[in-house]
PDB file of C-alpha atoms (C1' of nucleotides) in Angstrom:
ATOM      1  CA  MET A   1     121.620 107.868  80.662  1.00 63.00           C
ATOM      2  CA  PRO A   2     120.636 104.649  81.570  1.00 86.00           C
ATOM      3  CA  GLU A   3     120.917 101.210  80.182  1.00 90.00           C
ATOM      4  CA  LEU A   4     119.836  98.181  81.987  1.00 95.00           C
ATOM      5  CA  PRO A   5     123.167  98.240  84.279  1.00 93.00           C
ATOM      6  CA  GLU A   6     122.545 101.842  85.198  1.00 92.00           C
ATOM      7  CA  VAL A   7     118.832 101.087  85.993  1.00 94.00           C
ATOM      8  CA  GLU A   8     119.656  98.102  88.107  1.00 94.00           C
ATOM      9  CA  THR A   9     122.370 100.062  90.008  1.00 91.00           C
ATOM     10  CA  THR A  10     119.937 102.775  90.748  1.00 93.00           C
ATOM     11  CA  ARG A  11     117.311 100.143  91.935  1.00 95.00           C
ATOM     12  CA  ARG A  12     120.023  98.562  94.173  1.00 93.00           C
ATOM     13  CA  GLY A  13     120.936 102.077  95.338  1.00 92.00           C
ATOM     14  CA  ILE A  14     117.602 103.343  96.399  1.00 95.00           C
ATOM     15  CA  ALA A  15     115.769 100.140  97.425  1.00 96.00           C
ATOM     16  CA  PRO A  16     117.346  99.734 100.719  1.00 95.00           C
ATOM     17  CA  HIS A  17     116.634 103.479 101.694  1.00 94.00           C
ATOM     18  CA  ILE A  18     113.060 103.575 100.811  1.00 96.00           C
ATOM     19  CA  THR A  19     111.527 100.131 101.206  1.00 97.00           C
ATOM     20  CA  GLY A  20     109.218 100.061 104.148  1.00 98.00           C
ATOM     21  CA  GLN A  21     109.092 103.964 104.219  1.00 98.00           C
ATOM     22  CA  ARG A  22     106.000 105.926 104.006  1.00 98.00           C
ATOM     23  CA  ILE A  23     105.563 108.402 101.224  1.00 98.00           C
ATOM     24  CA  GLN A  24     104.730 111.555 103.200  1.00 98.00           C
ATOM     25  CA  GLU A  25     104.636 114.094 100.447  1.00 98.00           C
ATOM     26  CA  VAL A  26     105.036 114.064  96.563  1.00 98.00           C
ATOM     27  CA  ARG A  27     106.258 117.413  94.821  1.00 98.00           C
ATOM     28  CA  VAL A  28     105.772 117.466  91.083  1.00 98.00           C
ATOM     29  CA  ARG A  29     107.532 120.574  89.652  1.00 97.00           C
ATOM     30  CA  HIS A  30     107.337 119.859  85.943  1.00 96.00           C
ATOM     31  CA  ARG A  31     104.745 117.416  84.811  1.00 97.00           C
ATOM     32  CA  GLY A  32     106.163 117.318  81.167  1.00 96.00           C
ATOM     33  CA  LEU A  33     107.760 114.105  80.641  1.00 97.00           C
ATOM     34  CA  ARG A  34     107.236 111.573  77.874  1.00 97.00           C
ATOM     35  CA  TRP A  35     103.764 111.452  79.023  1.00 97.00           C
ATOM     36  CA  PRO A  36     102.240 114.109  81.466  1.00 97.00           C
ATOM     37  CA  VAL A  37     102.965 113.028  85.172  1.00 98.00           C
ATOM     38  CA  PRO A  38      99.341 111.980  86.100  1.00 97.00           C
ATOM     39  CA  ASP A  39      97.276 114.786  87.872  1.00 97.00           C
ATOM     40  CA  GLU A  40      96.424 112.304  90.705  1.00 97.00           C
ATOM     41  CA  LEU A  41      99.868 111.110  91.296  1.00 98.00           C
ATOM     42  CA  GLU A  42     100.380 113.153  94.560  1.00 98.00           C
ATOM     43  CA  SER A  43      97.045 112.260  95.929  1.00 98.00           C
ATOM     44  CA  ARG A  44      97.250 108.588  95.238  1.00 98.00           C
ATOM     45  CA  LEU A  45     100.802 108.014  96.446  1.00 98.00           C
ATOM     46  CA  THR A  46     100.655 110.191  99.532  1.00 98.00           C
ATOM     47  CA  GLY A  47     100.383 108.105 102.673  1.00 98.00           C
ATOM     48  CA  LEU A  48     101.318 104.546 101.105  1.00 98.00           C
ATOM     49  CA  SER A  49     104.385 102.767 101.935  1.00 98.00           C
ATOM     50  CA  VAL A  50     106.803 101.368  99.491  1.00 98.00           C
ATOM     51  CA  VAL A  51     107.001  97.584  99.949  1.00 98.00           C
ATOM     52  CA  ALA A  52     109.419  96.757  97.192  1.00 98.00           C
ATOM     53  CA  VAL A  53     111.357  98.309  94.270  1.00 98.00           C
ATOM     54  CA  ASP A  54     111.532  95.952  91.376  1.00 98.00           C
ATOM     55  CA  ARG A  55     112.669  96.304  87.794  1.00 98.00           C
ATOM     56  CA  ARG A  56     111.460  95.061  84.601  1.00 98.00           C
ATOM     57  CA  GLY A  57     113.607  95.824  81.548  1.00 97.00           C
ATOM     58  CA  LYS A  58     114.417  99.550  82.081  1.00 97.00           C
ATOM     59  CA  TYR A  59     111.369 100.111  84.084  1.00 98.00           C
ATOM     60  CA  LEU A  60     111.574 100.670  87.560  1.00 98.00           C
ATOM     61  CA  LEU A  61     108.348  99.330  89.696  1.00 98.00           C
ATOM     62  CA  PHE A  62     107.714 100.939  92.917  1.00 98.00           C
ATOM     63  CA  ARG A  63     105.164  98.704  94.734  1.00 98.00           C
ATOM     64  CA  THR A  64     103.111 100.062  97.543  1.00 98.00           C
ATOM     65  CA  ASP A  65     100.911  98.718 100.355  1.00 97.00           C
ATOM     66  CA  GLY A  66      98.036 100.463  98.627  1.00 92.00           C
ATOM     67  CA  GLY A  67      98.055  98.083  95.715  1.00 95.00           C
ATOM     68  CA  ILE A  68      99.109 100.785  93.594  1.00 98.00           C
ATOM     69  CA  THR A  69     102.452 100.571  91.655  1.00 98.00           C
ATOM     70  CA  MET A  70     104.504 103.602  90.336  1.00 98.00           C
ATOM     71  CA  ILE A  71     106.177 102.871  87.070  1.00 98.00           C
ATOM     72  CA  LEU A  72     109.157 104.973  86.380  1.00 98.00           C
ATOM     73  CA  HIS A  73     111.343 105.042  83.392  1.00 98.00           C
ATOM     74  CA  LEU A  74     114.528 107.049  83.015  1.00 96.00           C
ATOM     75  CA  GLY A  75     114.514 107.683  79.282  1.00 96.00           C
ATOM     76  CA  MET A  76     117.777 108.838  77.850  1.00 94.00           C
ATOM     77  CA  SER A  77     118.734 111.385  80.541  1.00 93.00           C
ATOM     78  CA  GLY A  78     116.996 110.632  83.630  1.00 94.00           C
ATOM     79  CA  SER A  79     118.599 109.824  87.017  1.00 93.00           C
ATOM     80  CA  LEU A  80     117.280 109.281  90.541  1.00 94.00           C
ATOM     81  CA  SER A  81     118.977 110.475  93.780  1.00 93.00           C
ATOM     82  CA  LEU A  82     118.691 110.339  97.540  1.00 92.00           C
ATOM     83  CA  GLY A  83     118.687 113.411  99.399  1.00 83.00           C
ATOM     84  CA  PRO A  84     119.351 115.829 101.059  1.00 84.00           C
ATOM     85  CA  GLN A  85     120.067 117.269  97.507  1.00 86.00           C
ATOM     86  CA  GLY A  86     119.953 120.918  98.178  1.00 88.00           C
ATOM     87  CA  PRO A  87     117.810 123.441  96.074  1.00 92.00           C
ATOM     88  CA  ALA A  88     116.003 121.864  92.942  1.00 92.00           C
ATOM     89  CA  GLY A  89     117.528 122.563  89.557  1.00 91.00           C
ATOM     90  CA  PRO A  90     115.637 123.297  86.306  1.00 90.00           C
ATOM     91  CA  HIS A  91     115.419 119.660  85.351  1.00 94.00           C
ATOM     92  CA  ASP A  92     114.450 118.230  88.940  1.00 96.00           C
ATOM     93  CA  HIS A  93     110.910 117.159  88.030  1.00 97.00           C
ATOM     94  CA  LEU A  94     109.800 115.234  91.039  1.00 97.00           C
ATOM     95  CA  ASP A  95     110.721 114.879  94.768  1.00 98.00           C
ATOM     96  CA  TRP A  96     109.229 112.054  96.931  1.00 98.00           C
ATOM     97  CA  LEU A  97     109.582 112.693 100.759  1.00 97.00           C
ATOM     98  CA  PHE A  98     109.633 109.821 102.942  1.00 97.00           C
ATOM     99  CA  SER A  99     108.654 109.558 106.448  1.00 96.00           C
ATOM    100  CA  GLY A 100     112.053 108.622 107.539  1.00 91.00           C
ATOM    101  CA  GLY A 101     113.423 111.900 106.217  1.00 94.00           C
ATOM    102  CA  VAL A 102     114.667 110.481 103.107  1.00 94.00           C
ATOM    103  CA  ARG A 103     114.076 112.466  99.857  1.00 96.00           C
ATOM    104  CA  LEU A 104     114.080 110.663  96.450  1.00 96.00           C
ATOM    105  CA  ARG A 105     114.464 113.095  93.503  1.00 96.00           C
ATOM    106  CA  MET A 106     113.972 112.531  89.722  1.00 97.00           C
ATOM    107  CA  ARG A 107     115.981 114.561  87.326  1.00 95.00           C
ATOM    108  CA  ASP A 108     115.425 114.301  83.567  1.00 95.00           C
ATOM    109  CA  PRO A 109     116.795 116.975  81.109  1.00 95.00           C
ATOM    110  CA  ARG A 110     115.542 115.568  78.023  1.00 96.00           C
ATOM    111  CA  ARG A 111     112.126 114.648  79.439  1.00 96.00           C
ATOM    112  CA  PHE A 112     112.053 111.182  77.763  1.00 97.00           C
ATOM    113  CA  GLY A 113     111.384 109.504  80.992  1.00 97.00           C
ATOM    114  CA  ALA A 114     108.101 108.704  82.538  1.00 98.00           C
ATOM    115  CA  VAL A 115     106.176 108.267  85.599  1.00 98.00           C
ATOM    116  CA  LEU A 116     102.941 106.456  85.750  1.00 98.00           C
ATOM    117  CA  LEU A 117     100.571 104.694  88.001  1.00 98.00           C
ATOM    118  CA  THR A 118      98.805 101.364  87.828  1.00 98.00           C
ATOM    119  CA  GLU A 119      96.555  99.541  90.111  1.00 97.00           C
ATOM    120  CA  ASN A 120      96.768  96.279  88.532  1.00 96.00           C
ATOM    121  CA  ASP A 121      99.589  93.928  88.004  1.00 97.00           C
ATOM    122  CA  PRO A 122     102.207  96.007  86.308  1.00 97.00           C
ATOM    123  CA  MET A 123     103.285  93.142  84.089  1.00 97.00           C
ATOM    124  CA  ASP A 124      99.912  93.483  82.343  1.00 97.00           C
ATOM    125  CA  HIS A 125     100.538  97.108  81.765  1.00 97.00           C
ATOM    126  CA  PRO A 126     100.495  98.022  77.987  1.00 97.00           C
ATOM    127  CA  LEU A 127     104.194  99.175  78.277  1.00 97.00           C
ATOM    128  CA  LEU A 128     105.408  95.839  79.904  1.00 98.00           C
ATOM    129  CA  ARG A 129     102.962  93.521  78.535  1.00 96.00           C
ATOM    130  CA  ASN A 130     104.960  92.629  75.302  1.00 96.00           C
ATOM    131  CA  LEU A 131     108.610  92.686  76.700  1.00 98.00           C
ATOM    132  CA  GLY A 132     110.683  89.788  76.149  1.00 98.00           C
ATOM    133  CA  PRO A 133     112.714  87.810  78.738  1.00 98.00           C
ATOM    134  CA  GLU A 134     115.032  89.414  81.133  1.00 98.00           C
ATOM    135  CA  PRO A 135     118.699  88.777  80.054  1.00 98.00           C
ATOM    136  CA  PHE A 136     119.311  86.881  83.204  1.00 98.00           C
ATOM    137  CA  ASP A 137     116.209  84.738  82.883  1.00 97.00           C
ATOM    138  CA  PRO A 138     116.768  81.103  82.011  1.00 97.00           C
ATOM    139  CA  ARG A 139     114.425  81.565  79.266  1.00 97.00           C
ATOM    140  CA  PHE A 140     116.699  83.758  77.407  1.00 98.00           C
ATOM    141  CA  THR A 141     118.628  81.204  75.632  1.00 98.00           C
ATOM    142  CA  GLY A 142     120.565  80.783  72.305  1.00 98.00           C
ATOM    143  CA  GLU A 143     117.460  78.745  70.978  1.00 98.00           C
ATOM    144  CA  HIS A 144     115.190  81.471  71.921  1.00 98.00           C
ATOM    145  CA  LEU A 145     117.403  83.999  69.927  1.00 98.00           C
ATOM    146  CA  TYR A 146     117.646  81.701  67.032  1.00 98.00           C
ATOM    147  CA  GLY A 147     113.969  80.790  66.798  1.00 98.00           C
ATOM    148  CA  ILE A 148     113.059  84.441  66.450  1.00 98.00           C
ATOM    149  CA  ALA A 149     115.957  85.414  64.261  1.00 98.00           C
ATOM    150  CA  LYS A 150     115.262  82.979  61.479  1.00 97.00           C
ATOM    151  CA  ALA A 151     111.775  84.573  61.020  1.00 96.00           C
ATOM    152  CA  ARG A 152     113.100  88.111  60.804  1.00 97.00           C
ATOM    153  CA  ARG A 153     115.246  89.940  58.320  1.00 96.00           C
ATOM    154  CA  VAL A 154     116.676  92.772  60.380  1.00 97.00           C
ATOM    155  CA  ALA A 155     120.300  93.292  61.215  1.00 98.00           C
ATOM    156  CA  VAL A 156     121.309  91.354  64.195  1.00 98.00           C
ATOM    157  CA  LYS A 157     122.126  94.505  66.152  1.00 98.00           C
ATOM    158  CA  GLN A 158     118.412  95.571  65.607  1.00 98.00           C
ATOM    159  CA  LEU A 159     117.328  92.210  66.746  1.00 98.00           C
ATOM    160  CA  VAL A 160     119.244  92.198  70.068  1.00 98.00           C
ATOM    161  CA  MET A 161     118.030  95.781  70.747  1.00 98.00           C
ATOM    162  CA  ASP A 162     114.306  94.849  70.347  1.00 98.00           C
ATOM    163  CA  ALA A 163     112.758  94.699  73.673  1.00 98.00           C
ATOM    164  CA  ARG A 164     110.310  92.106  72.483  1.00 98.00           C
ATOM    165  CA  VAL A 165     113.237  89.742  71.853  1.00 98.00           C
ATOM    166  CA  VAL A 166     115.266  90.488  75.228  1.00 98.00           C
ATOM    167  CA  VAL A 167     114.899  93.485  77.397  1.00 98.00           C
ATOM    168  CA  GLY A 168     117.778  95.741  78.478  1.00 95.00           C
ATOM    169  CA  VAL A 169     120.137  95.699  75.550  1.00 97.00           C
ATOM    170  CA  GLY A 170     120.722  99.357  74.713  1.00 96.00           C
ATOM    171  CA  ASN A 171     123.003 100.788  72.074  1.00 96.00           C
ATOM    172  CA  ILE A 172     126.257 100.551  74.001  1.00 95.00           C
ATOM    173  CA  TYR A 173     125.882  97.008  75.149  1.00 96.00           C
ATOM    174  CA  ALA A 174     124.635  95.929  71.698  1.00 97.00           C
ATOM    175  CA  ASN A 175     127.700  97.062  70.154  1.00 97.00           C
ATOM    176  CA  GLU A 176     129.766  95.355  72.947  1.00 97.00           C
ATOM    177  CA  ALA A 177     128.072  92.078  72.921  1.00 98.00           C
ATOM    178  CA  LEU A 178     128.359  91.890  69.161  1.00 98.00           C
ATOM    179  CA  PHE A 179     132.025  92.628  69.479  1.00 98.00           C
ATOM    180  CA  LEU A 180     132.570  89.872  72.149  1.00 98.00           C
ATOM    181  CA  SER A 181     130.883  87.346  70.052  1.00 98.00           C
ATOM    182  CA  GLY A 182     132.489  88.221  66.670  1.00 98.00           C
ATOM    183  CA  ILE A 183     129.365  89.142  64.780  1.00 98.00           C
ATOM    184  CA  ARG A 184     129.161  91.991  62.333  1.00 98.00           C
ATOM    185  CA  PRO A 185     126.337  94.241  63.724  1.00 98.00           C
ATOM    186  CA  LYS A 186     124.722  94.666  60.196  1.00 97.00           C
ATOM    187  CA  ARG A 187     124.568  90.900  59.456  1.00 98.00           C
ATOM    188  CA  PRO A 188     120.994  89.796  58.503  1.00 98.00           C
ATOM    189  CA  CYS A 189     119.856  88.056  61.750  1.00 98.00           C
ATOM    190  CA  HIS A 190     118.440  85.151  59.777  1.00 98.00           C
ATOM    191  CA  ARG A 191     121.664  84.283  58.280  1.00 97.00           C
ATOM    192  CA  ILE A 192     123.230  83.475  61.602  1.00 98.00           C
ATOM    193  CA  SER A 193     123.919  80.032  62.766  1.00 98.00           C
ATOM    194  CA  ALA A 194     122.286  78.750  66.259  1.00 98.00           C
ATOM    195  CA  ASN A 195     125.676  78.305  67.457  1.00 98.00           C
ATOM    196  CA  ARG A 196     126.812  81.864  66.926  1.00 98.00           C
ATOM    197  CA  LEU A 197     123.570  83.288  68.193  1.00 98.00           C
ATOM    198  CA  SER A 198     124.157  81.207  71.293  1.00 98.00           C
ATOM    199  CA  GLY A 199     127.529  82.937  71.729  1.00 98.00           C
ATOM    200  CA  LEU A 200     125.825  86.235  71.381  1.00 98.00           C
ATOM    201  CA  ARG A 201     123.387  85.399  74.030  1.00 98.00           C
ATOM    202  CA  ASP A 202     126.324  84.450  76.268  1.00 98.00           C
ATOM    203  CA  ALA A 203     127.890  87.738  75.361  1.00 98.00           C
ATOM    204  CA  VAL A 204     124.883  89.875  76.228  1.00 98.00           C
ATOM    205  CA  VAL A 205     124.634  88.252  79.636  1.00 98.00           C
ATOM    206  CA  GLU A 206     128.321  88.739  80.253  1.00 97.00           C
ATOM    207  CA  VAL A 207     128.508  92.217  79.196  1.00 96.00           C
ATOM    208  CA  LEU A 208     125.582  93.266  81.455  1.00 96.00           C
ATOM    209  CA  GLN A 209     126.521  91.188  84.145  1.00 95.00           C
ATOM    210  CA  SER A 210     129.835  92.837  84.476  1.00 93.00           C
ATOM    211  CA  ALA A 211     128.555  96.115  84.015  1.00 92.00           C
ATOM    212  CA  ILE A 212     126.197  95.713  86.967  1.00 91.00           C
ATOM    213  CA  GLU A 213     128.984  94.292  89.169  1.00 88.00           C
ATOM    214  CA  GLN A 214     131.195  97.515  88.296  1.00 84.00           C
ATOM    215  CA  GLY A 215     128.249  99.545  89.391  1.00 76.00           C
ATOM    216  CA  GLY A 216     127.918  97.728  92.352  1.00 56.00           C
ATOM    217  CA  THR A 217     131.318  98.516  93.457  1.00 52.00           C
ATOM    218  CA  THR A 218     130.343 102.340  93.388  1.00 49.00           C
ATOM    219  CA  LEU A 219     126.935 101.854  95.077  1.00 47.00           C
ATOM    220  CA  ARG A 220     128.475 103.272  98.367  1.00 47.00           C
ATOM    221  CA  ASP A 221     128.559 106.696  96.620  1.00 47.00           C
ATOM    222  CA  PHE A 222     124.775 106.396  95.556  1.00 53.00           C
ATOM    223  CA  VAL A 223     123.850 109.030  98.225  1.00 49.00           C
ATOM    224  CA  ARG A 224     125.531 112.012  97.470  1.00 45.00           C
ATOM    225  CA  GLU A 225     124.759 115.733  97.840  1.00 41.00           C
ATOM    226  CA  ASP A 226     124.971 116.480  94.190  1.00 43.00           C
ATOM    227  CA  GLY A 227     122.588 113.651  93.794  1.00 44.00           C
ATOM    228  CA  ARG A 228     123.861 111.713  90.623  1.00 46.00           C
ATOM    229  CA  PRO A 229     124.066 108.126  91.068  1.00 46.00           C
ATOM    230  CA  GLY A 230     127.649 106.941  90.997  1.00 43.00           C
ATOM    231  CA  TYR A 231     128.253 106.172  87.307  1.00 49.00           C
ATOM    232  CA  PHE A 232     131.142 103.898  86.898  1.00 55.00           C
ATOM    233  CA  ALA A 233     133.800 103.886  84.328  1.00 61.00           C
ATOM    234  CA  ARG A 234     132.863 101.400  81.729  1.00 70.00           C
ATOM    235  CA  ARG A 235     135.262  99.265  79.925  1.00 83.00           C
ATOM    236  CA  LEU A 236     134.160  99.607  76.589  1.00 92.00           C
ATOM    237  CA  ARG A 237     135.896  97.723  73.709  1.00 95.00           C
ATOM    238  CA  VAL A 238     134.209  99.324  70.603  1.00 96.00           C
ATOM    239  CA  TYR A 239     131.631 101.803  71.603  1.00 95.00           C
ATOM    240  CA  GLY A 240     132.786 105.319  70.956  1.00 94.00           C
ATOM    241  CA  ARG A 241     136.183 104.128  69.695  1.00 95.00           C
ATOM    242  CA  ALA A 242     135.832 105.013  65.912  1.00 95.00           C
ATOM    243  CA  GLY A 243     139.306 104.945  64.318  1.00 95.00           C
ATOM    244  CA  LEU A 244     141.035 103.717  67.477  1.00 95.00           C
ATOM    245  CA  PRO A 245     142.805 100.405  67.142  1.00 96.00           C
ATOM    246  CA  CYS A 246     141.061  97.208  68.133  1.00 97.00           C
ATOM    247  CA  LEU A 247     142.104  95.914  71.326  1.00 97.00           C
ATOM    248  CA  VAL A 248     142.438  92.591  69.797  1.00 98.00           C
ATOM    249  CA  CYS A 249     143.902  93.070  66.456  1.00 98.00           C
ATOM    250  CA  ALA A 250     144.821  96.695  66.239  1.00 97.00           C
ATOM    251  CA  GLU A 251     142.778  97.250  63.146  1.00 97.00           C
ATOM    252  CA  PRO A 252     140.844 100.664  63.326  1.00 96.00           C
ATOM    253  CA  ILE A 253     137.307 100.414  64.690  1.00 97.00           C
ATOM    254  CA  ARG A 254     134.861 101.525  62.245  1.00 96.00           C
ATOM    255  CA  GLN A 255     131.634 103.511  62.779  1.00 96.00           C
ATOM    256  CA  ILE A 256     128.435 103.148  60.739  1.00 96.00           C
ATOM    257  CA  ARG A 257     124.817 103.796  61.299  1.00 96.00           C
ATOM    258  CA  ILE A 258     122.063 101.103  61.803  1.00 97.00           C
ATOM    259  CA  GLY A 259     118.485 102.069  62.286  1.00 94.00           C
ATOM    260  CA  GLN A 260     119.682 105.744  63.080  1.00 93.00           C
ATOM    261  CA  ARG A 261     121.951 104.521  65.974  1.00 96.00           C
ATOM    262  CA  SER A 262     125.742 104.860  65.995  1.00 96.00           C
ATOM    263  CA  THR A 263     127.353 101.529  65.515  1.00 97.00           C
ATOM    264  CA  PHE A 264     130.774 100.310  66.130  1.00 97.00           C
ATOM    265  CA  PHE A 265     132.836  97.179  65.048  1.00 98.00           C
ATOM    266  CA  CYS A 266     136.046  95.777  64.055  1.00 98.00           C
ATOM    267  CA  PRO A 267     136.302  94.925  60.445  1.00 97.00           C
ATOM    268  CA  THR A 268     138.459  91.805  61.050  1.00 98.00           C
ATOM    269  CA  CYS A 269     137.350  90.474  64.356  1.00 98.00           C
ATOM    270  CA  GLN A 270     133.603  90.565  63.506  1.00 98.00           C
ATOM    271  CA  THR A 271     132.158  88.685  60.572  1.00 97.00           C
TER     272      THR A 271
ATOM    273  C1'  DC B   1     102.733  90.721  61.286  1.00 64.72           C
ATOM    274  C1'  DA B   2     107.562  92.945  60.167  1.00 64.72           C
ATOM    275  C1'  DA B   3     110.152  97.089  58.817  1.00 64.72           C
ATOM    276  C1'  DC B   4     111.055 101.760  58.760  1.00 64.72           C
ATOM    277  C1'  DG B   5     111.113 106.846  59.857  1.00 64.72           C
ATOM    278  C1'  DG B   6     109.591 110.240  62.718  1.00 64.72           C
ATOM    279  C1'  DA B   7     108.537 111.949  67.113  1.00 64.72           C
ATOM    280  C1'  DC B   8     109.362 113.527  71.811  1.00 64.72           C
ATOM    281  C1'  DC B   9     113.411 117.191  74.343  1.00 64.72           C
ATOM    282  C1'  DT B  10     117.582 119.531  76.074  1.00 64.72           C
ATOM    283  C1'  DG B  11     122.758 120.096  76.398  1.00 64.72           C
ATOM    284  C1'  DC B  12     126.986 119.754  74.584  1.00 64.72           C
ATOM    285  C1'  DC B  13     130.505 119.867  71.180  1.00 64.72           C
ATOM    286  C1'  DT B  14     132.181 121.006  66.544  1.00 64.72           C
ATOM    287  C1'  DG B  15     133.256 123.858  62.939  1.00 64.72           C
ATOM    288  C1'  DC B  16     132.530 128.165  60.295  1.00 64.72           C
TER     289       DC B  16
ATOM    290  C1'  DT C   1     132.230 135.217  70.434  1.00 64.72           C
ATOM    291  C1'  DG C   2     127.950 133.757  68.171  1.00 64.72           C
ATOM    292  C1'  DC C   3     125.366 130.524  65.734  1.00 64.72           C
ATOM    293  C1'  DA C   4     124.043 126.518  62.982  1.00 64.72           C
ATOM    294  C1'  DG C   5     124.279 121.767  62.754  1.00 64.72           C
ATOM    295  C1'  DG C   6     124.982 117.303  64.406  1.00 64.72           C
ATOM    296  C1'  DC C   7     124.772 114.075  67.998  1.00 64.72           C
ATOM    297  C1'  DA C   8     123.429 111.669  72.484  1.00 64.72           C
ATOM    298  C1'  DG C   9     123.001 105.704  76.638  1.00 64.72           C
ATOM    299  C1'  DG C  10     115.173 105.107  74.767  1.00 64.72           C
ATOM    300  C1'  DT C  11     111.090 103.617  72.847  1.00 64.72           C
ATOM    301  C1'  DC C  12     106.507 104.572  71.165  1.00 64.72           C
ATOM    302  C1'  DC C  13     103.605 105.298  67.268  1.00 64.72           C
ATOM    303  C1'  DG C  14     101.972 105.836  62.709  1.00 64.72           C
ATOM    304  C1'  DT C  15     102.701 104.368  57.751  1.00 64.72           C
ATOM    305  C1'  DT C  16     103.805 101.237  54.405  1.00 64.72           C
TER     306       DT C  16
END
DNA sequence: CAACGGACCTGCCTGC
DNA sequence: TGCAGGCAGGTCCGTT
């Protein structure tokens, strides 16, 4: 159930184990993901070595010495694990077996994930081409947010969740960042000052950074028999806390819907 | 262009 | 206990 911190934690967990390793065999059990797993995946990957595992937004990029990059997205319910994992379950779609004996497995019950190949620069791939800056990129600034916000009329929560504006801010961390910066999720983005949007930028960076740091502390558990990456306990201030007292002012946290997504905020701390 | 709603799927929880 | 309904951390795509 990955947002950017989970994807980054996964990347850091697997990269040291498979970088430099040769793909000996690819087993595809179920091709049905968001898009069908390409028929030629097995034949084109077998024999290549992984030279790097990168990330762009929530996409993982497995770069190989054959000039081919495998693009992998975990969707809503996907996870990667390093083996040995035991017998494959019904939602274990793919295995990659490496020459060193390591096995990487992708599980995805809801099948919103994706596995694709590209032989070109993956940044030019249609799925990645129009993505906004990484949250930790110096180009993601308050001015960047403000410049876009003044020309748009959506709720600010929808703006920060728009991958063309900045990548990696999913529903949980959008809620958290808006709480931290004291902005109501529903506020029209063009009616927020540059100063407050700058605060929102800082909050986005902080909330993602600290989640990644917490994930890092459990990385040692990444290789486990049951396979699931070590999900860390999140310290959430508003997400999922409808009706519970605000941790700052004790006012009950409210829950509304914005663009079909659950939204949580404190009616006194956030204006 | 921007905004919006629907679509893709399964699992899990709630309430009748 | 069974079943319907609602909800879930993503994001693409078609329509207006």
